[in-house]
mmCIF file of C-alpha atoms in Angstrom:
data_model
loop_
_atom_site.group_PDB
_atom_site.id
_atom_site.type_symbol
_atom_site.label_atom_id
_atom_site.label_comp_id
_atom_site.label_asym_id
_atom_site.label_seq_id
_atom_site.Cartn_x
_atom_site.Cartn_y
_atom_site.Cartn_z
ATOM 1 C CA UNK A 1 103.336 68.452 114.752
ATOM 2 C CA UNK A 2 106.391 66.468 115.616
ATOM 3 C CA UNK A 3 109.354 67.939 117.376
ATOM 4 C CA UNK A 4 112.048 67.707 120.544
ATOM 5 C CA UNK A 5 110.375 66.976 123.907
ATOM 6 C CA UNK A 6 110.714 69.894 125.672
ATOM 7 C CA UNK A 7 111.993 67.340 129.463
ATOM 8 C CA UNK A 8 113.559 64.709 127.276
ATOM 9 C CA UNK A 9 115.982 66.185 124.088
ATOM 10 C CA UNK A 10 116.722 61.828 123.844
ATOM 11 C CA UNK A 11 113.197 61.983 122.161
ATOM 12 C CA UNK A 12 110.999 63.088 119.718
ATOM 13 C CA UNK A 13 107.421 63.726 120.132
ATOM 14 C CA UNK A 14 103.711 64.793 119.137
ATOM 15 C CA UNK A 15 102.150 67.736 120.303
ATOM 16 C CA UNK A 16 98.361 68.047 119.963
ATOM 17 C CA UNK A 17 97.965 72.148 119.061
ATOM 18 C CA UNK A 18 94.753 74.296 118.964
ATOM 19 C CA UNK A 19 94.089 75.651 115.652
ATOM 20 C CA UNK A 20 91.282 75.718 112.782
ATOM 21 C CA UNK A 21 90.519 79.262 112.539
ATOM 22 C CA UNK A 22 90.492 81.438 109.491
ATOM 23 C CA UNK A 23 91.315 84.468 110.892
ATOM 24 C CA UNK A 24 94.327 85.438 112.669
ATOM 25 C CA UNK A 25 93.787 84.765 116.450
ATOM 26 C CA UNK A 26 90.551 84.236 118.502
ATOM 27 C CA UNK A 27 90.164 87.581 119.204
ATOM 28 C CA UNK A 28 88.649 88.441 115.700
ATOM 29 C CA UNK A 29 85.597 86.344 117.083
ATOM 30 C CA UNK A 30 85.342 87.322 120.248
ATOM 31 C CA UNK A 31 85.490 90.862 120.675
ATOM 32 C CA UNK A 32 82.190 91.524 119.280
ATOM 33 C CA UNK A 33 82.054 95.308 120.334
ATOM 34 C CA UNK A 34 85.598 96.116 118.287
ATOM 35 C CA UNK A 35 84.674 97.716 115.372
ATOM 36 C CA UNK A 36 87.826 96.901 113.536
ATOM 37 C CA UNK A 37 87.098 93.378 114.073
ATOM 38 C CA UNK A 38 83.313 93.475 113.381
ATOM 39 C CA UNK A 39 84.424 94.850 109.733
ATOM 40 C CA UNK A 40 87.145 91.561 109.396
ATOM 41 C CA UNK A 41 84.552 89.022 110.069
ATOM 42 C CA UNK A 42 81.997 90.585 107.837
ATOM 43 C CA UNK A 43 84.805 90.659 104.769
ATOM 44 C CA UNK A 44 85.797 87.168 106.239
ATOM 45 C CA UNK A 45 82.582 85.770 106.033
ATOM 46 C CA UNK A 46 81.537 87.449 102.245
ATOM 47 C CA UNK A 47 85.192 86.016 101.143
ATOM 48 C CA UNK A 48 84.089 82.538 102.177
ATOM 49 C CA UNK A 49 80.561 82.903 100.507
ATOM 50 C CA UNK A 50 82.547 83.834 97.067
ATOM 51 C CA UNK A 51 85.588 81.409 97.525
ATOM 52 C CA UNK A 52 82.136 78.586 98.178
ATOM 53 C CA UNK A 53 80.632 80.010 95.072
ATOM 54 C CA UNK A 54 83.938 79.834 92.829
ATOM 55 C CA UNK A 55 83.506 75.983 93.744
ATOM 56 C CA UNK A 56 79.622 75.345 92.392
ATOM 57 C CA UNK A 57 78.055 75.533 95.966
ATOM 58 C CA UNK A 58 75.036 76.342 96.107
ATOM 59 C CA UNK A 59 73.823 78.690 98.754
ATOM 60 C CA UNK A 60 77.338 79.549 99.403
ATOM 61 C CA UNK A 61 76.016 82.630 101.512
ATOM 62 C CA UNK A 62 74.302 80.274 104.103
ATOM 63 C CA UNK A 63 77.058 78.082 104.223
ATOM 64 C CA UNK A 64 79.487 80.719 104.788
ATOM 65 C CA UNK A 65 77.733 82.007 107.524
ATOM 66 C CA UNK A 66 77.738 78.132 108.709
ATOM 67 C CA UNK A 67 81.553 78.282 108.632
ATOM 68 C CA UNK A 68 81.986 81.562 110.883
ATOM 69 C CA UNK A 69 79.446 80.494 113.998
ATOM 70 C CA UNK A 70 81.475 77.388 113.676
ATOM 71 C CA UNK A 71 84.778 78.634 114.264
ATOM 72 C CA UNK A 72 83.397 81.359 116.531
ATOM 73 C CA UNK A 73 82.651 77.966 118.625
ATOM 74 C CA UNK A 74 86.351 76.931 117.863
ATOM 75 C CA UNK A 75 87.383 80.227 119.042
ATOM 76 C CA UNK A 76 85.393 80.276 122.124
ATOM 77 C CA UNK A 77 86.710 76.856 123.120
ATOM 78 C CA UNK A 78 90.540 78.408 122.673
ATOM 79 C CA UNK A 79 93.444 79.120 125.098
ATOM 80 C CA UNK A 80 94.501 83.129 124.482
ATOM 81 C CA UNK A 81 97.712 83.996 123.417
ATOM 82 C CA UNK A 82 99.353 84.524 126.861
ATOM 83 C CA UNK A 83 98.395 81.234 128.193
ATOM 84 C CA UNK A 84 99.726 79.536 125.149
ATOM 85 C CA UNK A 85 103.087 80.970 125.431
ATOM 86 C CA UNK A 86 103.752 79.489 128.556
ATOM 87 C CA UNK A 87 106.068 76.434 128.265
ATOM 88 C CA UNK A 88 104.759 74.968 131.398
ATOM 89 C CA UNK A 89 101.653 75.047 131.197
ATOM 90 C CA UNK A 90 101.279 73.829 127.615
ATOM 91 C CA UNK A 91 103.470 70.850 128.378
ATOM 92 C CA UNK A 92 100.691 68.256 129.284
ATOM 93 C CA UNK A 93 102.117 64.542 128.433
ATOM 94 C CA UNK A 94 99.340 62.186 127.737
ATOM 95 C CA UNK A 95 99.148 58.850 127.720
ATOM 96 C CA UNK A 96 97.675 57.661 124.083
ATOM 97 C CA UNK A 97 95.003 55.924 126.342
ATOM 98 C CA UNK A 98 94.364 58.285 127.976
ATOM 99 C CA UNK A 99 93.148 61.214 125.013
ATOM 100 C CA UNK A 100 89.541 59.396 125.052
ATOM 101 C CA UNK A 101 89.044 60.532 128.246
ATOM 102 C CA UNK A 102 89.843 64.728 127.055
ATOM 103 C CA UNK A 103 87.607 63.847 124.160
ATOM 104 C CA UNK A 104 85.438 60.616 123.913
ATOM 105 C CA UNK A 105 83.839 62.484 121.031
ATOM 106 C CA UNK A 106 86.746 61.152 118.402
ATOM 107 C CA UNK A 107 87.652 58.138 117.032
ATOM 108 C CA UNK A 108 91.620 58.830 118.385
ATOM 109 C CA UNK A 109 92.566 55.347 117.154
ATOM 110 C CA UNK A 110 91.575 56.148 113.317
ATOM 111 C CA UNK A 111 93.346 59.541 114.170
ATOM 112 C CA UNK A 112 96.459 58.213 115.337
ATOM 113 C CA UNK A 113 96.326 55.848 112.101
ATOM 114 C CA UNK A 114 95.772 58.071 109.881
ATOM 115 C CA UNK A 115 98.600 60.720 111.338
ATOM 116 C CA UNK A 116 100.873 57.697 111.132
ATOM 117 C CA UNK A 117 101.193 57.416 114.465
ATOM 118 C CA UNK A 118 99.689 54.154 115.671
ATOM 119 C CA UNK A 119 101.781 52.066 117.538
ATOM 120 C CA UNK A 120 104.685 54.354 117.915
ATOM 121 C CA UNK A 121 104.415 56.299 120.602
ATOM 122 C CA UNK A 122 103.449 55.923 123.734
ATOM 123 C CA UNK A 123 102.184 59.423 124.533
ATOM 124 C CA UNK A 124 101.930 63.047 123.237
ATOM 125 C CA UNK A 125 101.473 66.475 124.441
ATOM 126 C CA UNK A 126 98.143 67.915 124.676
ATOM 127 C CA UNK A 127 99.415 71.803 124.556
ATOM 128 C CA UNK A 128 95.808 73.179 125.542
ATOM 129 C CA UNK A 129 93.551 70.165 126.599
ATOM 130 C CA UNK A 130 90.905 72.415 127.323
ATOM 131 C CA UNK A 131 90.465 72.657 123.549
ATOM 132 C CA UNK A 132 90.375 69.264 122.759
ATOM 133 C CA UNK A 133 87.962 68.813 124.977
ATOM 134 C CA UNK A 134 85.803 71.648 123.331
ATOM 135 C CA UNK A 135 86.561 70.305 120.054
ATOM 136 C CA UNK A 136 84.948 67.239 120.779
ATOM 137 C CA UNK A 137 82.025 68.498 122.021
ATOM 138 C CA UNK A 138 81.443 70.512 118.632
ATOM 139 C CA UNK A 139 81.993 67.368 116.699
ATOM 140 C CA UNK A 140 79.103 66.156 118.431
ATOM 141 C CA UNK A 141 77.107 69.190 118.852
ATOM 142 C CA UNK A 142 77.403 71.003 114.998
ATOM 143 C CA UNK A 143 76.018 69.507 111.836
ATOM 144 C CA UNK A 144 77.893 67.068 109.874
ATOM 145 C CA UNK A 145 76.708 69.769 107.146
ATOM 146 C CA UNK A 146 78.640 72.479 108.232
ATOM 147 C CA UNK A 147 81.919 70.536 109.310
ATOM 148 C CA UNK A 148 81.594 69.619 105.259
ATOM 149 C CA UNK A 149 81.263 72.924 104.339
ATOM 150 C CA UNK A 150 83.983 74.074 106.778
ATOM 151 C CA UNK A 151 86.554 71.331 105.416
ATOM 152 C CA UNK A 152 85.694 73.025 101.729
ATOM 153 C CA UNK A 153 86.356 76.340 102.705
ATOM 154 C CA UNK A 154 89.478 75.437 104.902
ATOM 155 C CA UNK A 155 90.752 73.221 101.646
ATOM 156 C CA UNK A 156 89.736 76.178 99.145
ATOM 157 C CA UNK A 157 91.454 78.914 101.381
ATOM 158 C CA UNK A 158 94.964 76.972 101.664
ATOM 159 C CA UNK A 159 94.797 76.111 97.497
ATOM 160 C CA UNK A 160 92.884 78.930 95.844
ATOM 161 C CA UNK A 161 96.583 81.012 95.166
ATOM 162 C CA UNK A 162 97.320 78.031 93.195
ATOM 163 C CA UNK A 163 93.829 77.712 91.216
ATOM 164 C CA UNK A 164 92.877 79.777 88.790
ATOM 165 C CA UNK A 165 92.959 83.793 88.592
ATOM 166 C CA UNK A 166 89.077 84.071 89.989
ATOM 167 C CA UNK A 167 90.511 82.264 92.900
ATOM 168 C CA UNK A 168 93.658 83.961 93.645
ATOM 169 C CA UNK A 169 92.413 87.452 92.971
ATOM 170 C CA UNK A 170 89.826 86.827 95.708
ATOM 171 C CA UNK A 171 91.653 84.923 97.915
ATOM 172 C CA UNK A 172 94.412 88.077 97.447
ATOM 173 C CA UNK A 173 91.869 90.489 98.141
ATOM 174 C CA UNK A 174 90.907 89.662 101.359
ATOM 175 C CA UNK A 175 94.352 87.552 103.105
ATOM 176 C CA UNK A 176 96.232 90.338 101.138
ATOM 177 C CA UNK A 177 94.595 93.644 100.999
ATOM 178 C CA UNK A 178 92.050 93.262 103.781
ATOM 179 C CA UNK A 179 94.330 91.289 106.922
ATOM 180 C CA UNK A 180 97.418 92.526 105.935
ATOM 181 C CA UNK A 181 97.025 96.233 103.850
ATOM 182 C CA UNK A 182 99.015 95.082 101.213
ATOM 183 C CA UNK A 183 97.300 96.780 98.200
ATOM 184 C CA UNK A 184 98.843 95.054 95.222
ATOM 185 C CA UNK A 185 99.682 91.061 94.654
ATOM 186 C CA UNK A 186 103.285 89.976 93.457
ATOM 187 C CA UNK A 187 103.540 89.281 89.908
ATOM 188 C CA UNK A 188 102.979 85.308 88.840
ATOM 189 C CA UNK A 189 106.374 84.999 87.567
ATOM 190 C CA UNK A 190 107.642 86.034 91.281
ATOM 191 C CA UNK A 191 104.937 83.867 93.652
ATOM 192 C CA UNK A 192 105.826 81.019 91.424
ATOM 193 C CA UNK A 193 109.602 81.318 92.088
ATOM 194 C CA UNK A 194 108.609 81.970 95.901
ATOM 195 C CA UNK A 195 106.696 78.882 95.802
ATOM 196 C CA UNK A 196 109.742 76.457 94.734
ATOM 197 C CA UNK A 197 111.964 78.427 96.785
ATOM 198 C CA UNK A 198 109.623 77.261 99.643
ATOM 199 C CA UNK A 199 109.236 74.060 99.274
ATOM 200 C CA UNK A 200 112.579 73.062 97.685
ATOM 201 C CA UNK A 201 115.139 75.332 98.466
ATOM 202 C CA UNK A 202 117.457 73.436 100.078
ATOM 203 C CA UNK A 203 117.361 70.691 97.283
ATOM 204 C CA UNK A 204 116.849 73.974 94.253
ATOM 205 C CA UNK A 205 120.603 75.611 95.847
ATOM 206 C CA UNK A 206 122.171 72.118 95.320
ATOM 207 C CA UNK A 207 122.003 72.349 91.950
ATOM 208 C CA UNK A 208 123.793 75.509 91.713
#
């Protein structure tokens, strides 16, 4: 993301953030002997088998089971919550250069182009370089197969309350009744409204 540099308020700038998991926080994948968790990531990983099989793949069990070892790597490679809080400590400025050298693995120059950021600016922060580092060894480690299968799920996860009923009711069932308890889904009539309120409110309230 883009925001105020944290030493400089004269300037705005891009922070480099660790992310990519499904589930709430690392922890989910880590703390194998939790029982609470253990039940998540078997609900997690059935939920990604059906979202996979909603959208014609194949084997989605195998490739669901593809997608969790592969962010249980993501996880692994992850700062915990504590460190991540701290200001300091997340504030590492980095020349643009100078990101090959945290992860040689990835093409940073097609990155930066593609992020729209080629050319202008000189630097960004790397808020937990230890995961960029560990990203880029997965890129080079995993299967090209399961990063594709991984970018399906991520892509049907963030859409499916906008797809068709098969999608949202199962998408519902486990983001809604299985991470957060909530045991019924809002009416269409009031998600839709939520959604324009969300991403045009400010221009929506002009008009009235």
């Amino acid at each position: 993301y883009i925001g105020q540099d944290a030493r400089d308020s004269t300037r705005y700038v891009p922070t480099l953030h660790q992310g990519g998991l499904g589930l709430p926080d690392r922890d989910f994948y880590l703390q194998r002997e939790d029982a609470k968790f253990a039940q998540v990531r078997a609900a997690y990983e059935a939920h990604l088998a059906r979202l996979l099989a909603l959208a014609g793949e194949r084997d989605a069990g195998a490739a669901a089971a593809a997608i969790l070892a592969l962010e249980t790597a993501l996880a692994e490679g992850q700062w915990s919550r504590v460190d991540s809080r701290d200001a300091v400590k997340c504030y590492n400025r980095t020349e643009v250069g100078a990101l090959a050298g945290l992860a040689p693995q990835i093409d940073w120059d097609a990155f930066l182009a593609a992020a729209g950021l080629a050319g202008r600016t000189p630097d960004v922060i790397v808020a937990q370089p230890g995961f960029v580092t560990a990203f880029g060894r997965l890129v080079e480690r995993l299967p090209l197969a399961d990063w594709r299968h991984y970018a399906k799920a991520q892509l049907l996860a963030a859409c499916a309350p906008l797809l068709s009923r098969a999608f949202v009711e199962e998408r519902f069932a486990f983001a809604g009744k299985v991470l957060r308890g909530t045991p019924q889904d809002l009416p269409r009539w009031e998600r839709g409204t939520r959604l324009v309120g969300d991403s045009l409110g400010e221009a929506l309230g002009r008009l009235y």
